[in-house]
Amino acid sequence: MTVKPKVATVWLEGCAGCHMSFLDLDERLLDILGKIQLTVSPITDFKDYDFSETTLGIIEGAVGNEEQEEVVHRLRRCSSLVMAWGDCAVFGGINTLRNQYTPGELIRAGYIEPPLGPGQVAPNDPVLPRLLPRVVAVDQVVTVDIHVPGCPPSPQVLFYALGEILGGRRPRIPPDILHYD
Ligand code: SF4
């Protein structure tokens, strides 16, 4: 029996747009899903997930807290290929706007100081992940094999990359199917 490639896709700091772009593959998505094992998707709680023997790890969004940093390391250790999917993953994107503030300044502005007003308290539950000093792109945390820019990227790139993997080739994305915006 042929072993299907395992594909895991995790969603860090960013919006849902990058994952929603997968849906633009329309009926091609059904074809792909018959040929791969989609082990982790946006509806999977991946925090404690065992990513072992992942063929392609797709990371959407930037890395902004310690929990996300740990997930990225774990996915990298377990994946043959890692793809940074979308501007937020490739260079941090809109999330980097917060880099002009320290985590302490952000928490004070969000929970304590006006306009939220006095009486608000900062969340301090120890289960909450701590913010990193700066939001960073995925390749500032681990090695990335495939960078796919775009906000969101073209789903055509994913279709191409999976076709190459299913053909036993390492994907080299043709520049004419990338777009920058
Ligand atoms: Fe959303 Fe654009 Fe970031 Fe993707 S790259 S997560 S679509 S803001």
mmCIF file of C-alpha atoms and ligand atoms in Angstrom:
data_model
loop_
_atom_site.group_PDB
_atom_site.id
_atom_site.type_symbol
_atom_site.label_atom_id
_atom_site.label_comp_id
_atom_site.label_asym_id
_atom_site.label_seq_id
_atom_site.Cartn_x
_atom_site.Cartn_y
_atom_site.Cartn_z
ATOM 1 C CA MET A 1 0.000 0.000 0.000
ATOM 2 C CA THR A 2 1.322 3.463 -0.921
ATOM 3 C CA VAL A 3 1.996 5.673 2.087
ATOM 4 C CA LYS A 4 0.398 9.045 1.581
ATOM 5 C CA PRO A 5 2.496 12.141 2.383
ATOM 6 C CA LYS A 6 1.573 13.713 5.690
ATOM 7 C CA VAL A 7 0.747 17.416 5.523
ATOM 8 C CA ALA A 8 0.355 19.535 8.648
ATOM 9 C CA THR A 9 -0.698 23.159 8.549
ATOM 10 C CA VAL A 10 -0.522 25.404 11.616
ATOM 11 C CA TRP A 11 -1.955 28.878 12.101
ATOM 12 C CA LEU A 12 0.078 31.266 14.285
ATOM 13 C CA GLU A 13 -0.175 35.102 14.372
ATOM 14 C CA GLY A 14 -2.210 36.283 11.429
ATOM 15 C CA CYS A 15 -5.742 36.211 10.140
ATOM 16 C CA ALA A 16 -7.652 33.328 8.580
ATOM 17 C CA GLY A 17 -6.967 34.602 5.056
ATOM 18 C CA CYS A 18 -4.035 32.317 4.326
ATOM 19 C CA HIS A 19 -5.949 29.193 5.223
ATOM 20 C CA MET A 20 -9.067 30.422 3.469
ATOM 21 C CA SER A 21 -7.035 30.704 0.268
ATOM 22 C CA PHE A 22 -6.701 26.892 0.284
ATOM 23 C CA LEU A 23 -10.442 26.743 -0.317
ATOM 24 C CA ASP A 24 -9.949 28.590 -3.599
ATOM 25 C CA LEU A 25 -8.549 25.338 -4.967
ATOM 26 C CA ASP A 26 -12.232 24.350 -5.253
ATOM 27 C CA GLU A 27 -12.658 20.820 -6.627
ATOM 28 C CA ARG A 28 -8.873 20.376 -6.889
ATOM 29 C CA LEU A 29 -8.847 20.354 -3.085
ATOM 30 C CA LEU A 30 -10.944 17.166 -3.075
ATOM 31 C CA ASP A 31 -8.494 15.568 -5.478
ATOM 32 C CA ILE A 32 -5.538 16.528 -3.260
ATOM 33 C CA LEU A 33 -7.202 15.335 -0.069
ATOM 34 C CA GLY A 34 -7.513 11.882 -1.611
ATOM 35 C CA LYS A 35 -3.750 11.700 -2.096
ATOM 36 C CA ILE A 36 -2.350 13.099 1.150
ATOM 37 C CA GLN A 37 -2.944 12.685 4.878
ATOM 38 C CA LEU A 38 -3.953 16.071 6.254
ATOM 39 C CA THR A 39 -2.858 15.409 9.825
ATOM 40 C CA VAL A 40 -3.185 18.938 11.197
ATOM 41 C CA SER A 41 -5.549 21.636 9.944
ATOM 42 C CA PRO A 42 -7.065 24.870 11.327
ATOM 43 C CA ILE A 43 -9.653 22.805 13.216
ATOM 44 C CA THR A 44 -7.005 20.683 14.987
ATOM 45 C CA ASP A 45 -5.614 21.614 18.391
ATOM 46 C CA PHE A 46 -1.929 21.284 17.506
ATOM 47 C CA LYS A 47 -0.370 22.523 20.740
ATOM 48 C CA ASP A 48 0.457 19.026 21.974
ATOM 49 C CA TYR A 49 0.213 17.287 18.621
ATOM 50 C CA ASP A 50 2.830 14.714 17.624
ATOM 51 C CA PHE A 51 3.973 15.927 14.192
ATOM 52 C CA SER A 52 6.206 12.898 13.596
ATOM 53 C CA GLU A 53 7.032 11.938 9.997
ATOM 54 C CA THR A 54 5.393 15.019 8.519
ATOM 55 C CA THR A 55 6.299 15.393 4.848
ATOM 56 C CA LEU A 56 5.289 19.032 4.505
ATOM 57 C CA GLY A 57 4.736 21.407 7.418
ATOM 58 C CA ILE A 58 2.925 24.566 6.333
ATOM 59 C CA ILE A 59 3.181 27.520 8.697
ATOM 60 C CA GLU A 60 0.812 30.439 8.351
ATOM 61 C CA GLY A 61 1.372 33.561 10.443
ATOM 62 C CA ALA A 62 4.267 35.084 12.324
ATOM 63 C CA VAL A 63 5.833 33.924 15.597
ATOM 64 C CA GLY A 64 4.871 36.183 18.490
ATOM 65 C CA ASN A 65 4.809 34.142 21.677
ATOM 66 C CA GLU A 66 6.721 31.325 23.369
ATOM 67 C CA GLU A 67 4.097 28.707 22.618
ATOM 68 C CA GLN A 68 4.189 29.489 18.896
ATOM 69 C CA GLU A 69 7.982 29.379 18.992
ATOM 70 C CA GLU A 70 7.880 25.903 20.538
ATOM 71 C CA VAL A 71 5.353 24.647 17.955
ATOM 72 C CA VAL A 72 7.528 25.916 15.100
ATOM 73 C CA HIS A 73 10.598 24.144 16.499
ATOM 74 C CA ARG A 74 8.661 20.905 16.979
ATOM 75 C CA LEU A 75 7.143 21.000 13.495
ATOM 76 C CA ARG A 76 10.585 21.685 12.006
ATOM 77 C CA ARG A 77 12.148 18.734 13.842
ATOM 78 C CA CYS A 78 9.446 16.392 12.520
ATOM 79 C CA SER A 79 9.065 17.658 8.927
ATOM 80 C CA SER A 80 11.016 16.885 5.772
ATOM 81 C CA LEU A 81 10.004 20.259 4.330
ATOM 82 C CA VAL A 82 8.730 23.441 5.959
ATOM 83 C CA MET A 83 6.813 26.031 3.956
ATOM 84 C CA ALA A 84 6.284 29.608 5.217
ATOM 85 C CA TRP A 85 2.859 30.410 3.790
ATOM 86 C CA GLY A 86 1.981 34.092 3.342
ATOM 87 C CA ASP A 87 3.501 37.463 4.154
ATOM 88 C CA CYS A 88 3.063 37.111 7.923
ATOM 89 C CA ALA A 89 5.095 33.896 7.954
ATOM 90 C CA VAL A 90 7.633 35.136 5.371
ATOM 91 C CA PHE A 91 8.488 38.533 6.903
ATOM 92 C CA GLY A 92 6.158 39.063 9.860
ATOM 93 C CA GLY A 93 3.590 41.096 7.923
ATOM 94 C CA ILE A 94 1.128 43.325 9.724
ATOM 95 C CA ASN A 95 1.940 41.674 13.063
ATOM 96 C CA THR A 96 5.285 43.500 13.209
ATOM 97 C CA LEU A 97 3.427 46.777 13.896
ATOM 98 C CA ARG A 98 3.591 45.789 17.546
ATOM 99 C CA ASN A 99 7.407 45.668 17.483
ATOM 100 C CA GLN A 100 7.619 49.384 18.262
ATOM 101 C CA TYR A 101 6.370 48.551 21.774
ATOM 102 C CA THR A 102 7.668 46.276 24.489
ATOM 103 C CA PRO A 103 5.374 43.456 25.668
ATOM 104 C CA GLY A 104 4.877 45.379 28.935
ATOM 105 C CA GLU A 105 3.806 48.532 27.065
ATOM 106 C CA LEU A 106 1.393 46.496 24.949
ATOM 107 C CA ILE A 107 -0.235 44.884 27.975
ATOM 108 C CA ARG A 108 -0.551 48.224 29.785
ATOM 109 C CA ALA A 109 -2.089 49.850 26.687
ATOM 110 C CA GLY A 110 -4.463 46.951 26.124
ATOM 111 C CA TYR A 111 -5.647 46.271 29.663
ATOM 112 C CA ILE A 112 -4.722 48.996 32.112
ATOM 113 C CA GLU A 113 -4.354 52.499 30.677
ATOM 114 C CA PRO A 114 -7.110 54.595 29.058
ATOM 115 C CA PRO A 115 -9.089 54.353 26.868
ATOM 116 C CA LEU A 116 -9.872 50.985 28.469
ATOM 117 C CA GLY A 117 -9.795 52.851 31.755
ATOM 118 C CA PRO A 118 -8.804 52.090 35.342
ATOM 119 C CA GLY A 119 -10.082 48.935 36.893
ATOM 120 C CA GLN A 120 -8.926 46.679 34.089
ATOM 121 C CA VAL A 121 -6.350 44.121 35.116
ATOM 122 C CA ALA A 122 -3.776 42.449 32.941
ATOM 123 C CA PRO A 123 -4.367 38.702 32.470
ATOM 124 C CA ASN A 124 -1.856 36.779 34.554
ATOM 125 C CA ASP A 125 -2.941 33.153 34.272
ATOM 126 C CA PRO A 126 0.304 31.123 34.059
ATOM 127 C CA VAL A 127 -1.149 28.965 31.260
ATOM 128 C CA LEU A 128 -1.162 31.989 28.930
ATOM 129 C CA PRO A 129 1.877 31.997 26.613
ATOM 130 C CA ARG A 130 4.345 34.837 27.170
ATOM 131 C CA LEU A 131 4.828 37.348 24.358
ATOM 132 C CA LEU A 132 8.229 37.362 22.683
ATOM 133 C CA PRO A 133 9.993 40.756 22.746
ATOM 134 C CA ARG A 134 9.355 41.029 18.993
ATOM 135 C CA VAL A 135 7.136 39.319 16.444
ATOM 136 C CA VAL A 136 9.400 37.530 13.953
ATOM 137 C CA ALA A 137 9.152 35.712 10.642
ATOM 138 C CA VAL A 138 9.289 31.918 10.738
ATOM 139 C CA ASP A 139 12.780 31.774 9.215
ATOM 140 C CA GLN A 140 14.132 33.744 12.175
ATOM 141 C CA VAL A 141 13.209 30.759 14.347
ATOM 142 C CA VAL A 142 13.866 27.707 12.143
ATOM 143 C CA THR A 143 15.125 26.905 8.657
ATOM 144 C CA VAL A 144 12.430 27.333 6.015
ATOM 145 C CA ASP A 145 12.613 25.361 2.759
ATOM 146 C CA ILE A 146 9.896 27.130 0.773
ATOM 147 C CA HIS A 147 8.901 30.792 1.105
ATOM 148 C CA VAL A 148 5.526 31.712 -0.372
ATOM 149 C CA PRO A 149 4.755 35.445 -0.161
ATOM 150 C CA GLY A 150 1.342 37.009 -0.699
ATOM 151 C CA CYS A 151 -1.507 38.260 1.460
ATOM 152 C CA PRO A 152 -2.863 35.699 0.986
ATOM 153 C CA PRO A 153 -0.686 33.635 -1.375
ATOM 154 C CA SER A 154 -2.061 32.085 -4.517
ATOM 155 C CA PRO A 155 -3.540 28.621 -3.843
ATOM 156 C CA GLN A 156 -1.972 27.632 -7.154
ATOM 157 C CA VAL A 157 1.372 27.487 -5.309
ATOM 158 C CA LEU A 158 0.096 24.898 -2.865
ATOM 159 C CA PHE A 159 -1.369 22.847 -5.700
ATOM 160 C CA TYR A 160 1.972 22.971 -7.504
ATOM 161 C CA ALA A 161 4.020 22.142 -4.385
ATOM 162 C CA LEU A 162 1.856 19.168 -3.440
ATOM 163 C CA GLY A 163 1.978 17.905 -7.026
ATOM 164 C CA GLU A 164 5.766 17.975 -6.891
ATOM 165 C CA ILE A 165 5.844 16.174 -3.545
ATOM 166 C CA LEU A 166 3.414 13.530 -4.783
ATOM 167 C CA GLY A 167 5.722 13.083 -7.795
ATOM 168 C CA GLY A 168 8.676 12.490 -5.463
ATOM 169 C CA ARG A 169 10.324 15.825 -6.277
ATOM 170 C CA ARG A 170 11.409 18.675 -4.005
ATOM 171 C CA PRO A 171 9.229 21.674 -4.945
ATOM 172 C CA ARG A 172 10.980 24.649 -6.525
ATOM 173 C CA ILE A 173 8.222 27.197 -6.951
ATOM 174 C CA PRO A 174 8.241 28.926 -10.379
ATOM 175 C CA PRO A 175 8.335 32.711 -9.790
ATOM 176 C CA ASP A 176 5.465 33.313 -12.212
ATOM 177 C CA ILE A 177 2.955 31.671 -9.850
ATOM 178 C CA LEU A 178 4.075 33.757 -6.852
ATOM 179 C CA HIS A 179 2.518 37.146 -6.284
ATOM 180 C CA TYR A 180 3.446 39.991 -3.961
ATOM 181 C CA ASP A 181 0.898 42.381 -2.491
HETATM 182 FE FE1 SF4 B 1 -3.784 37.177 6.883
HETATM 183 FE FE2 SF4 B 1 -2.329 38.248 4.907
HETATM 184 FE FE3 SF4 B 1 -1.119 37.463 7.153
HETATM 185 FE FE4 SF4 B 1 -2.115 35.647 5.473
HETATM 186 S S1 SF4 B 1 -0.415 37.045 5.040
HETATM 187 S S2 SF4 B 1 -2.314 35.648 7.716
HETATM 188 S S3 SF4 B 1 -3.941 36.703 4.668
HETATM 189 S S4 SF4 B 1 -2.648 39.138 6.991
#
